[in-house]
mmCIF file of C-alpha atoms and ligand atoms in Angstrom:
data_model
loop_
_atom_site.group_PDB
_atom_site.id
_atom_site.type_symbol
_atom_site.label_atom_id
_atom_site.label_comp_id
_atom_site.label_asym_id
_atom_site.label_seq_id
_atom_site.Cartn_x
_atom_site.Cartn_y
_atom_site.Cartn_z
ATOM 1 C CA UNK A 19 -3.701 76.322 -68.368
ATOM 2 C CA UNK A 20 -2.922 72.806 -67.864
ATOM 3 C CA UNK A 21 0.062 71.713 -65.132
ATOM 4 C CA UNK A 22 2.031 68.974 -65.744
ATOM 5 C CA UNK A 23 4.374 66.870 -63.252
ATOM 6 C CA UNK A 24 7.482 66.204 -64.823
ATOM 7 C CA UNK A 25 9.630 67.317 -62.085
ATOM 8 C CA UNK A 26 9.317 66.958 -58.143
ATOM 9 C CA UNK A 27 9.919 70.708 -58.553
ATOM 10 C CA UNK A 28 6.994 71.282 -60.521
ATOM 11 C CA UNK A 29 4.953 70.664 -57.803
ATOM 12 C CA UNK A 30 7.265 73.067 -55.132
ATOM 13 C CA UNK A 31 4.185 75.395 -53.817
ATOM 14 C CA UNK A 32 2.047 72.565 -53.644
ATOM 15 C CA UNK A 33 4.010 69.708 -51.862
ATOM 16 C CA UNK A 34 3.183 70.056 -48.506
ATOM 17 C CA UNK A 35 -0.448 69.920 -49.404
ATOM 18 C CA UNK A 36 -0.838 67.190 -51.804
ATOM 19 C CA UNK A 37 1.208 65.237 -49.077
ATOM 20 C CA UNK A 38 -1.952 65.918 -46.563
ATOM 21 C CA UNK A 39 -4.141 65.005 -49.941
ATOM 22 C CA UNK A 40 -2.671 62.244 -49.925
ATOM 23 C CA UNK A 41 -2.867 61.294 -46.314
ATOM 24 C CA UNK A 42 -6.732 62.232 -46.320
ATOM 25 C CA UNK A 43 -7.249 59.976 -49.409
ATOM 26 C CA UNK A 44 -5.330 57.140 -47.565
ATOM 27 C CA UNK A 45 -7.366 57.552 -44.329
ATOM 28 C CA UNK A 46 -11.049 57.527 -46.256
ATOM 29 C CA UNK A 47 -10.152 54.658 -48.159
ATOM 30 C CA UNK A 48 -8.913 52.912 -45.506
ATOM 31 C CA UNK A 49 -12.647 54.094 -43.428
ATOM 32 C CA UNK A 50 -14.116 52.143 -46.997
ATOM 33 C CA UNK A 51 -15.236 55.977 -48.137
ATOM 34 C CA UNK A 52 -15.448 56.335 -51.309
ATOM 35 C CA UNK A 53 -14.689 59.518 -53.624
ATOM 36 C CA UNK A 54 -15.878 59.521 -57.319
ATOM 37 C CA UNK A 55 -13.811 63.118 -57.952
ATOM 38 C CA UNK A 56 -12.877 61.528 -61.243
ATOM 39 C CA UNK A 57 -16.193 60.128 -62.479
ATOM 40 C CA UNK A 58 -16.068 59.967 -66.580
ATOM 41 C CA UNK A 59 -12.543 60.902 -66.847
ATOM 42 C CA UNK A 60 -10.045 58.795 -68.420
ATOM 43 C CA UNK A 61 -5.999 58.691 -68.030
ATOM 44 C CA UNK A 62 -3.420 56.993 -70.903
ATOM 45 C CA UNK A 63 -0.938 55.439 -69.358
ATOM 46 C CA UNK A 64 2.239 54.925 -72.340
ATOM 47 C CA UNK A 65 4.665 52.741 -70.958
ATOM 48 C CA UNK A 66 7.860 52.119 -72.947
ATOM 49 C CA UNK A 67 9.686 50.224 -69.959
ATOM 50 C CA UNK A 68 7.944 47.299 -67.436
ATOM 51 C CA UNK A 69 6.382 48.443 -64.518
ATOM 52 C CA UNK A 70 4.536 46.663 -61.627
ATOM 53 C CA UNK A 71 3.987 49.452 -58.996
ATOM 54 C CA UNK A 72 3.431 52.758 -61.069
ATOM 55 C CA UNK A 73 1.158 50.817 -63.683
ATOM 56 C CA UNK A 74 -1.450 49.253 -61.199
ATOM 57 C CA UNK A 75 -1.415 51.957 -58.696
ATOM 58 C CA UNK A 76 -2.560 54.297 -61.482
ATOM 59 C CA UNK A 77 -4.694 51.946 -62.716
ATOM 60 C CA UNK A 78 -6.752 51.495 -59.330
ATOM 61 C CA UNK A 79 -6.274 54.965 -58.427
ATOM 62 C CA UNK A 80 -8.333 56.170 -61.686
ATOM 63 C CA UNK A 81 -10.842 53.355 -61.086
ATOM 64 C CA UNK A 82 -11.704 54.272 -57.662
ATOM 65 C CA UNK A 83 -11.742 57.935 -58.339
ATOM 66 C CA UNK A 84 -14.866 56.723 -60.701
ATOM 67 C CA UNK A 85 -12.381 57.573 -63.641
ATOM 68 C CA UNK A 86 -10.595 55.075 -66.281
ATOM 69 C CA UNK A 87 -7.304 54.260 -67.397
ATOM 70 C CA UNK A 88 -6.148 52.727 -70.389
ATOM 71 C CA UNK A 89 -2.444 50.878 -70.737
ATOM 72 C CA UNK A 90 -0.678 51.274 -73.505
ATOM 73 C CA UNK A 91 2.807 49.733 -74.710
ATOM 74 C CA UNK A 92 4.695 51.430 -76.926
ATOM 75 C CA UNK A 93 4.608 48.603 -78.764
ATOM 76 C CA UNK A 94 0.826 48.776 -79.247
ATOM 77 C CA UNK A 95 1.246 52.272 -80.154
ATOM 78 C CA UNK A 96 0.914 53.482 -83.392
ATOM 79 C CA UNK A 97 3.967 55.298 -81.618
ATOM 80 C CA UNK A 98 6.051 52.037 -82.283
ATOM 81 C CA UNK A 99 5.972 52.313 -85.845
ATOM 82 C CA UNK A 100 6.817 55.852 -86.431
ATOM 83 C CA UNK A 101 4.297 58.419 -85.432
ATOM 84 C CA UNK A 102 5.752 60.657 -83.711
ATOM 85 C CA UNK A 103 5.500 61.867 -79.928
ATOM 86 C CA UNK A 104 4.048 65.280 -80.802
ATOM 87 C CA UNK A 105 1.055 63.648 -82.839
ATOM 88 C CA UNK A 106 0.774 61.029 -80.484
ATOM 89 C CA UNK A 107 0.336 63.866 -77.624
ATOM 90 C CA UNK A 108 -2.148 66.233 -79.946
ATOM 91 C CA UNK A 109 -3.951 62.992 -81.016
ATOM 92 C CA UNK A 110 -4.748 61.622 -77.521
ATOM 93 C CA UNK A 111 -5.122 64.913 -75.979
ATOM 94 C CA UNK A 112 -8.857 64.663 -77.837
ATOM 95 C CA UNK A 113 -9.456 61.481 -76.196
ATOM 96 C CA UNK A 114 -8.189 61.409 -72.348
ATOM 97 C CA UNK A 115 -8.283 64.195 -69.831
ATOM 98 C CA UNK A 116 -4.297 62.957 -68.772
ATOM 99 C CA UNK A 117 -1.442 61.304 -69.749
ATOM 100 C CA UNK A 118 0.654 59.035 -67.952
ATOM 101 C CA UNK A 119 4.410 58.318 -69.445
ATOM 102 C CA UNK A 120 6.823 56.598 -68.761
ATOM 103 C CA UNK A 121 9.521 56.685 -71.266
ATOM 104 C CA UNK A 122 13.402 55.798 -72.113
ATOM 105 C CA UNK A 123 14.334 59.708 -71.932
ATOM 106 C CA UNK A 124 13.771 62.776 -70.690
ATOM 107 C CA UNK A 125 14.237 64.622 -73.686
ATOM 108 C CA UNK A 126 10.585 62.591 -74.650
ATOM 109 C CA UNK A 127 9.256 63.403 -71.880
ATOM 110 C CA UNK A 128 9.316 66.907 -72.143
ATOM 111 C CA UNK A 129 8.460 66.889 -76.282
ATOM 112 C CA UNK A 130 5.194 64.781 -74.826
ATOM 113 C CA UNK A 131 4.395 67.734 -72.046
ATOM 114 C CA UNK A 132 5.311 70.574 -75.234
ATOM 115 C CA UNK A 133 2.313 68.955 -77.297
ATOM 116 C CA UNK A 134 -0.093 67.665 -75.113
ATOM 117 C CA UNK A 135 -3.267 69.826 -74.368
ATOM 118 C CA UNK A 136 -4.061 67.823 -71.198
ATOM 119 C CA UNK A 137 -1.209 66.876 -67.847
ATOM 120 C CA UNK A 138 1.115 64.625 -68.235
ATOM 121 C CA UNK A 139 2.378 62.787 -65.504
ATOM 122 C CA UNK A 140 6.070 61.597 -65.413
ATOM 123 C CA UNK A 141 5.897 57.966 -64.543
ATOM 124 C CA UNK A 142 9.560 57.769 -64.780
ATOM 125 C CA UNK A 143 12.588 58.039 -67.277
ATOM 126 C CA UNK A 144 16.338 58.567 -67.224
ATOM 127 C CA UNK A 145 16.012 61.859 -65.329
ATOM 128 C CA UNK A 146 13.249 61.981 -62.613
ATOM 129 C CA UNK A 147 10.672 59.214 -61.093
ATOM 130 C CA UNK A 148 8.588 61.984 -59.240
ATOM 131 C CA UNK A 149 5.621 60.120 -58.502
ATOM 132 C CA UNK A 150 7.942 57.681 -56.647
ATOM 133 C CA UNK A 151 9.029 60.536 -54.394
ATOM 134 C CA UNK A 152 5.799 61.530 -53.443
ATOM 135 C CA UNK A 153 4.893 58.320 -51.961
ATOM 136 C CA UNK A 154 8.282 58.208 -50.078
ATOM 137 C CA UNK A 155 7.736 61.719 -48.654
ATOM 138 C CA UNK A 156 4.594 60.581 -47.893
ATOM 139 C CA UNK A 157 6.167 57.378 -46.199
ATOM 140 C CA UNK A 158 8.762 59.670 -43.843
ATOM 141 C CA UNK A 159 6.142 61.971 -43.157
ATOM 142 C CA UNK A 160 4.136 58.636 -41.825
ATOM 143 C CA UNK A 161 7.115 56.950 -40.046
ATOM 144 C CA UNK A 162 8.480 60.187 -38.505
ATOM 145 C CA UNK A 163 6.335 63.192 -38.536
ATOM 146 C CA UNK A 164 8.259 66.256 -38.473
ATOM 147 C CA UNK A 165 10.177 66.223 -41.847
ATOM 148 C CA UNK A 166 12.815 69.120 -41.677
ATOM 149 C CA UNK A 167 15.990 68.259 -40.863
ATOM 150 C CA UNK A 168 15.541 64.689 -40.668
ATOM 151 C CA UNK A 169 18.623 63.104 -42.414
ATOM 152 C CA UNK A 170 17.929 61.192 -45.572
ATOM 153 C CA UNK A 171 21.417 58.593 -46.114
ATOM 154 C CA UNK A 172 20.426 57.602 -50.302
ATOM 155 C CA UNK A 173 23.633 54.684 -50.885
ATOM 156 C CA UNK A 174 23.990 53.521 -54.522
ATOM 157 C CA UNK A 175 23.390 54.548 -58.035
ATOM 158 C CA UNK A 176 23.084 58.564 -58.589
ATOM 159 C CA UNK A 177 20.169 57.363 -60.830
ATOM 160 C CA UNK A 178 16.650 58.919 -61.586
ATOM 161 C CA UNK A 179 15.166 57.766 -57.987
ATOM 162 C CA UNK A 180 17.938 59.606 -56.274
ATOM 163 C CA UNK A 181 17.840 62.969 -58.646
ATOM 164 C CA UNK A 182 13.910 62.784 -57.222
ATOM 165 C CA UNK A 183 14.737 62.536 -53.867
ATOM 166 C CA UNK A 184 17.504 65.107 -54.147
ATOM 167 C CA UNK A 185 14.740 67.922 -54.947
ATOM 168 C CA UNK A 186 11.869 66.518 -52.870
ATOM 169 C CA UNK A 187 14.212 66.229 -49.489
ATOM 170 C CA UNK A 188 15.489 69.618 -50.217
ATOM 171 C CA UNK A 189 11.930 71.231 -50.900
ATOM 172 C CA UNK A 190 10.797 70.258 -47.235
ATOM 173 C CA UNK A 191 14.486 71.026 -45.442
ATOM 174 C CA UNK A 192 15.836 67.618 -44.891
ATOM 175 C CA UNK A 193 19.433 66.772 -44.985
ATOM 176 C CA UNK A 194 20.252 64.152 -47.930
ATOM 177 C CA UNK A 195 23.733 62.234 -48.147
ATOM 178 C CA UNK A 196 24.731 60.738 -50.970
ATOM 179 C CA UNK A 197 26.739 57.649 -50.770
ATOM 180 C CA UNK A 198 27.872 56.221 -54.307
ATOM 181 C CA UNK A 199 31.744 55.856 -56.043
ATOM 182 C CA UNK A 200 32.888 58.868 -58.282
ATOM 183 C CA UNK A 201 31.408 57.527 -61.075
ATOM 184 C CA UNK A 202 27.874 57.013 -60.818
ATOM 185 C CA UNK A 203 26.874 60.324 -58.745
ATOM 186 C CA UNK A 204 23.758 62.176 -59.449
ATOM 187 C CA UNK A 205 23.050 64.406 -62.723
ATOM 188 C CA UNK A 206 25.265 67.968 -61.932
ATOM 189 C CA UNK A 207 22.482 69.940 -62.991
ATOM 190 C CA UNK A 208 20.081 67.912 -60.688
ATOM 191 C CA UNK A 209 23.096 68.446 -57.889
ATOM 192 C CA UNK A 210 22.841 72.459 -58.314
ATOM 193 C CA UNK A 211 19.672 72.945 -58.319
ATOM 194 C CA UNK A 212 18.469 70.633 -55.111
ATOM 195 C CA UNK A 213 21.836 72.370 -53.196
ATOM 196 C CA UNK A 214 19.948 76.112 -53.927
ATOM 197 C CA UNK A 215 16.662 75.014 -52.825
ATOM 198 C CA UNK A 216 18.203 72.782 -49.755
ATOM 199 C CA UNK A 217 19.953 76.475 -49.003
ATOM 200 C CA UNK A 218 16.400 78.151 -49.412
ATOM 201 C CA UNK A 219 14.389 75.698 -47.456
ATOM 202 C CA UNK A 220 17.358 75.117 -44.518
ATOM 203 C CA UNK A 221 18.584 71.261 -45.490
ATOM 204 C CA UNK A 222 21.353 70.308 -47.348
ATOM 205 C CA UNK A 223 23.045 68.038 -50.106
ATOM 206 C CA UNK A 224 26.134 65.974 -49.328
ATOM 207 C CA UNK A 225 28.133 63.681 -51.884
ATOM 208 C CA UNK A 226 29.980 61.099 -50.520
ATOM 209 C CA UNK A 227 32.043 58.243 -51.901
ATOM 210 C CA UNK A 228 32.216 56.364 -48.219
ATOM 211 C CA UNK A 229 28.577 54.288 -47.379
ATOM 212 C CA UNK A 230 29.207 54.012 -43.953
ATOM 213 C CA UNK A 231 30.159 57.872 -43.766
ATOM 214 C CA UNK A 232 26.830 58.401 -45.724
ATOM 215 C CA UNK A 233 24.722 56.587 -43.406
ATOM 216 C CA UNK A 234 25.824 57.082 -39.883
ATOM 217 C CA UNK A 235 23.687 59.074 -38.079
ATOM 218 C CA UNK A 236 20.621 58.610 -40.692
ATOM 219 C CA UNK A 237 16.889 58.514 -40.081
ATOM 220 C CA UNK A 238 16.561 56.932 -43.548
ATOM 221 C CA UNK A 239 18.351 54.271 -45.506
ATOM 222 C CA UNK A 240 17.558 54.232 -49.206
ATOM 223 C CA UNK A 241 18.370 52.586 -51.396
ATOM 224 C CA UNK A 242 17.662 51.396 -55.739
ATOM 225 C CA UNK A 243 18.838 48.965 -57.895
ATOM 226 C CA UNK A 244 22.573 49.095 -59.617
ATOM 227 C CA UNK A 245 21.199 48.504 -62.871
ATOM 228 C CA UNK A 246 18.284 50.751 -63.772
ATOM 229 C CA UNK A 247 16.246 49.744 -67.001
ATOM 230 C CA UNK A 248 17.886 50.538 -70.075
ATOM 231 C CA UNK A 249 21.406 50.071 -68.319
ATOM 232 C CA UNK A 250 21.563 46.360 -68.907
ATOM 233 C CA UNK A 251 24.908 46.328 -70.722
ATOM 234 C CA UNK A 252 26.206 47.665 -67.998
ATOM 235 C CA UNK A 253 25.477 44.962 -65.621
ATOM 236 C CA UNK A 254 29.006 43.630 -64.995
ATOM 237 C CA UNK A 255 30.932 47.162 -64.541
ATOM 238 C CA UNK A 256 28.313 48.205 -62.345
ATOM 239 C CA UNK A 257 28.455 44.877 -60.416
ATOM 240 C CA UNK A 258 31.723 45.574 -59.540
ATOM 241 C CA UNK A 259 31.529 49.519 -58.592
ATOM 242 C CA UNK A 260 28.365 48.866 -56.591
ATOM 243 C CA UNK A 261 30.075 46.073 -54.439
ATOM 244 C CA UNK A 262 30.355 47.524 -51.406
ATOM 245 C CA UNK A 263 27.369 49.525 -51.438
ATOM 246 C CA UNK A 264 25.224 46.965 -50.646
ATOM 247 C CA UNK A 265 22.744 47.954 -47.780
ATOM 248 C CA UNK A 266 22.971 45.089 -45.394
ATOM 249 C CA UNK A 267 23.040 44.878 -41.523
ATOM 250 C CA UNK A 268 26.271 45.992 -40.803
ATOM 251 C CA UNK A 269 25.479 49.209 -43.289
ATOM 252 C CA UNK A 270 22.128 49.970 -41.236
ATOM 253 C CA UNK A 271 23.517 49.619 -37.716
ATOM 254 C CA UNK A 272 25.761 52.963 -38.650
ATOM 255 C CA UNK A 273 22.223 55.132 -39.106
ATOM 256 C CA UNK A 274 20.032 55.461 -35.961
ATOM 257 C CA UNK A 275 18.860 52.603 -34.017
ATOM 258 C CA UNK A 276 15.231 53.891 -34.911
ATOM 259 C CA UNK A 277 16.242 54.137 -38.615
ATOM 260 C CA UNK A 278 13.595 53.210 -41.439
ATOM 261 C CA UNK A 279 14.787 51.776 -44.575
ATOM 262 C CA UNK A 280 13.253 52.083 -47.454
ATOM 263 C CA UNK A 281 13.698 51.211 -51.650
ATOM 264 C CA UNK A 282 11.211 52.117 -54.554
ATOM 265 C CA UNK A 283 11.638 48.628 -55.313
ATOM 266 C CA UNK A 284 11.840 46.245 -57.751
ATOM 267 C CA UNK A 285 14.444 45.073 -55.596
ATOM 268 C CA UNK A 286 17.605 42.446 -56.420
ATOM 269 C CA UNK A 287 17.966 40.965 -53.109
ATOM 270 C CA UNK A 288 21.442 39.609 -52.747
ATOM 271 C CA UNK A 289 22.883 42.874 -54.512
ATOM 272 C CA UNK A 290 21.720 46.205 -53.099
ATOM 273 C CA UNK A 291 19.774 44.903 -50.127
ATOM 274 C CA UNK A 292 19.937 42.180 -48.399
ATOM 275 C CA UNK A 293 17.279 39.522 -47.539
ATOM 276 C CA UNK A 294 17.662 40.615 -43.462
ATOM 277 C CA UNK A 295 17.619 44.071 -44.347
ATOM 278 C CA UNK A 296 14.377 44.118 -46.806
ATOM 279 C CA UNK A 297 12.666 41.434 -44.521
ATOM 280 C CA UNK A 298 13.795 43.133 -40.874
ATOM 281 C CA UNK A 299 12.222 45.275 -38.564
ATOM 282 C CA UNK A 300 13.618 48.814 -40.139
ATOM 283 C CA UNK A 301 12.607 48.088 -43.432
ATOM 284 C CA UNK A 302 9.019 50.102 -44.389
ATOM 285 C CA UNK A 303 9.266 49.217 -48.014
ATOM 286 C CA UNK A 304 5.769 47.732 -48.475
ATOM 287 C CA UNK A 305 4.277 50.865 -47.039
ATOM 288 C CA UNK A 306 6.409 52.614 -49.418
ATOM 289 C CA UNK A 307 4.904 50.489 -52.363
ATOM 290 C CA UNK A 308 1.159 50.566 -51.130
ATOM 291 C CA UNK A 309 1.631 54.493 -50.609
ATOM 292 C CA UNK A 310 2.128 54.971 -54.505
ATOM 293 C CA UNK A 311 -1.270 54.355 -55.114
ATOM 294 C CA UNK A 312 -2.837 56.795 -51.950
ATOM 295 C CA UNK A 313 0.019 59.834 -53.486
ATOM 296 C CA UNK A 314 -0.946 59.439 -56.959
ATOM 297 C CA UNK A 315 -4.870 59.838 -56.560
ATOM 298 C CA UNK A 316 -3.568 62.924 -54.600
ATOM 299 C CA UNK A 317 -1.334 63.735 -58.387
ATOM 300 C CA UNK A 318 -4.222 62.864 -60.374
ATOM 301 C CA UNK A 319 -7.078 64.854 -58.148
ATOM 302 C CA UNK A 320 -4.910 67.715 -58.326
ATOM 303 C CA UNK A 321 -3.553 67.873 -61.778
ATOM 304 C CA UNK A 322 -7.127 66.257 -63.436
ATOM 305 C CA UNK A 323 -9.809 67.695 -60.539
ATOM 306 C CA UNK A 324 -8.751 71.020 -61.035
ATOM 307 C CA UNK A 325 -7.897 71.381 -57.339
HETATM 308 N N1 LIG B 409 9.001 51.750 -58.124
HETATM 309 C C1 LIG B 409 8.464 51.617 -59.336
HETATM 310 O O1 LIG B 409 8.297 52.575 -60.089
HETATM 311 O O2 LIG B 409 8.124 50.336 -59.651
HETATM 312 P P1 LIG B 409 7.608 49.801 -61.048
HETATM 313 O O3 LIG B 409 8.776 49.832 -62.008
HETATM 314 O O4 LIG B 409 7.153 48.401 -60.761
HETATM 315 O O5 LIG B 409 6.507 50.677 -61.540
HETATM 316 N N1 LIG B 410 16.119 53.333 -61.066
HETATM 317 C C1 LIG B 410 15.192 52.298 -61.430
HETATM 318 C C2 LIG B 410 13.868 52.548 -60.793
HETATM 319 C C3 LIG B 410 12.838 51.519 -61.047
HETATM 320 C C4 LIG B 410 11.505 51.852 -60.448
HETATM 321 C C5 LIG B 410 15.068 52.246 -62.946
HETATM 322 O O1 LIG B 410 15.050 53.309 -63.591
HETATM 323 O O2 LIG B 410 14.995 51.151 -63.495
#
C-alpha cells in the first residue's frame, strides 16, 4: 500500500523518527558518506507555482540517494492543455516510483494522491507546506533539543506554513501562539484539529490578534510572507493589515533573550522581517533552508525505500 505525505499528520507515528532520519542523513553527508538507498529510482517533481528551496533540495536529495528527478512545469505538462490530474497521476505512476506536487489547491492535491499508484509528496499548496515543517522541526530540535513544551510565537499570515506548523508543534507537545489580525487567522478546520492533538500530546494552540502578546516569552519567532503565491491581488489590503506585524528588533526582544528566529523563506525584507532581524544573531534561517534538503531525503527514503 503506498503512503503519501499530504499532511504533517500523515506522518503522526512516524515523526519523531524520520526527524532522527533526518539528523543521521545530515551527519553522514556532512562525514562525505555516501548512501545510494535510491539507486534507479526516479521522482516527478510538477510544479505549478516558482520554487527555489523545495525544487533543488529535491532535486539533490534524489541525486545523491543514487535516484533521479525530473522537473516539470505545468506548463510543460500535457497537464497545461487539458489532461486531466487523474490521467496525469495513472500515466506517470508507470514511469516514476514518486511524485512531487506542488500545486494552486488542495482540492488537486488530494485528486493527484486518489489516482496515483506511487507517493506523492505535498510540496506545498493553499492548505499545507509539510515538507517545510519537517525541516523546521528538524531546525528546533537542532537549536534546542528537548522539543515539548518549548513555545513556538508564529506572527503573520494564518497561511499554509502556519496550518503546517500548527499540526507539527502540536504532534511533539509544543506550545504555538498565533499572532495575526482577525482576518487572516489559520484555516478553522486546521485550528480544531492541531487544538485535539496539542490536548493529546500536552501543548497547546493560542490565537492572538496582539504580536507582542504572541511573542513574549517565545523560544521561536516565525515568521512568512504577507502575500503567499496566488494572493497577489491582494497585495495592498494585506499591506495594510500586516503593518504592524512586522518581526523586527523591538518584536524579538519580547521572546527570550536566547530566542531563534526563523522563516521558510522567500523572504520580503523590509515587510515581514527586517534586514537586522534576518541578518542578526537569533536568526537560524539558513539552517532552516539547508535542512530542507537533509528532511526530505529522510521523506523520500521513507515513503520511496520502503522504510
Ligand atoms: N520555503 C519554500 O518552500 O521555498 P521555495 O518556494 O523556494 O521552494
Ligand atoms: N506561504 C508562502 C510560502 C512560500 C514557501 C506561499 O504559499 O507562497
Amino acid at each position: 500500500m503506498k503512503r503519501d505525505l499530504i499532511s504533517i499528520v500523515d506522518v503522526e507515528k512516524d515523526l519523531i523518527a524520520l526527524l532522527e532520519l533526518s539528523q543521521s542523513l545530515k551527519n553522514r553527508s556532512m562525514a562525505g558518506q555516501i548512501s545510494e538507498s535510491l539507486k534507479g529510482q526516479s521522482l516527478a517533481m510538477i510544479f505549478e507555482k516558482p520554487s527555489t528551496r523545495t525544487r533543488v533540495s529535491f532535486e539533490v536529495a534524489m541525486t545523491e540517494l543514487g535516484g533521479h528527478a525530473l522537473y516539470l512545469s505545468t506548463a510543460d505538462l500535457q497537464l497545461g492543455r487539458g489532461e486531466t490530474i487523474a490521467d496525469t497521476a495513472r500515466v506517470l505512476s508507470r514511469y516514476v516510483d514518486g511524485i512531487v506536487y506542488r500545486a494552486f489547491k488542495h482540492q488537486d492535491m488530494l485528486e493527484l494522491a486518489r489516482h496515483s499508484t506511487v507517493p506523492v509528496i505535498n510540496a506545498l499548496d493553499d492548505l499545507e507546506h509539510p515538507c517545510q515543517i519537517l525541516a523546521d522541526l528538524l531546525t528546533v530540535k537542532e537549536k534546542k533539543g528537548e522539543m515539548k513544551g518549548l513555545k513556538l510565537a508564529y506572527v503573520g499570515d494564518g497561511n499554509n506554513v502556519c496550518n503546517s506548523l500548527l499540526l507539527g508543534c502540536a504532534l511533539l507537545g509544543m506550545n504555538m501562539t498565533v499572532g495575526c489580525p482577525e482576518d487572516y487567522s489559520p484555516d478553522e478546520r486546521i485550528l480544531e484539529t492541531a487544538k485535539r492533538i496539542a490536548a493529546q500530546y500536552g501543548g497547546g494552540v493560542e490565537i492572538v490578534e496582539d504580536p507582542m502578546l504572541a511573542v513574549k516569552g517565545a523560544d521561536v519567532v516565525y515568521t512568512d510572507v504577507w502575500v503567499s503565491m496566488g494572493a497577489e491581488k491582494e497585495r495592498r489590503r494585506r499591506e495594510k493589515a500586516f503593518r504592524d506585524y512586522q518581526v523586527n528588533s523591538q518584536l524579538v526582544s519580547a521572546a527570550k533573550d536566547d530566542c531563534i528566529v526563523m522563516h521558510c523563506l522567500p523572504a520580503h525584507r523590509g515587510k515581514e522581517i527586517t534586514d537586522d532581524v534576518f541578518d542578526g544573531p537569533h536568526s537560524v534561517v539558513l539552517d532552516e533552508a539547508e535542512n530542507r534538503l537533509h528532511a526530505q531525503k529522510a521523506v523520500l527514503v521513507h515513503l520511496l525505500g520502503g522504510t
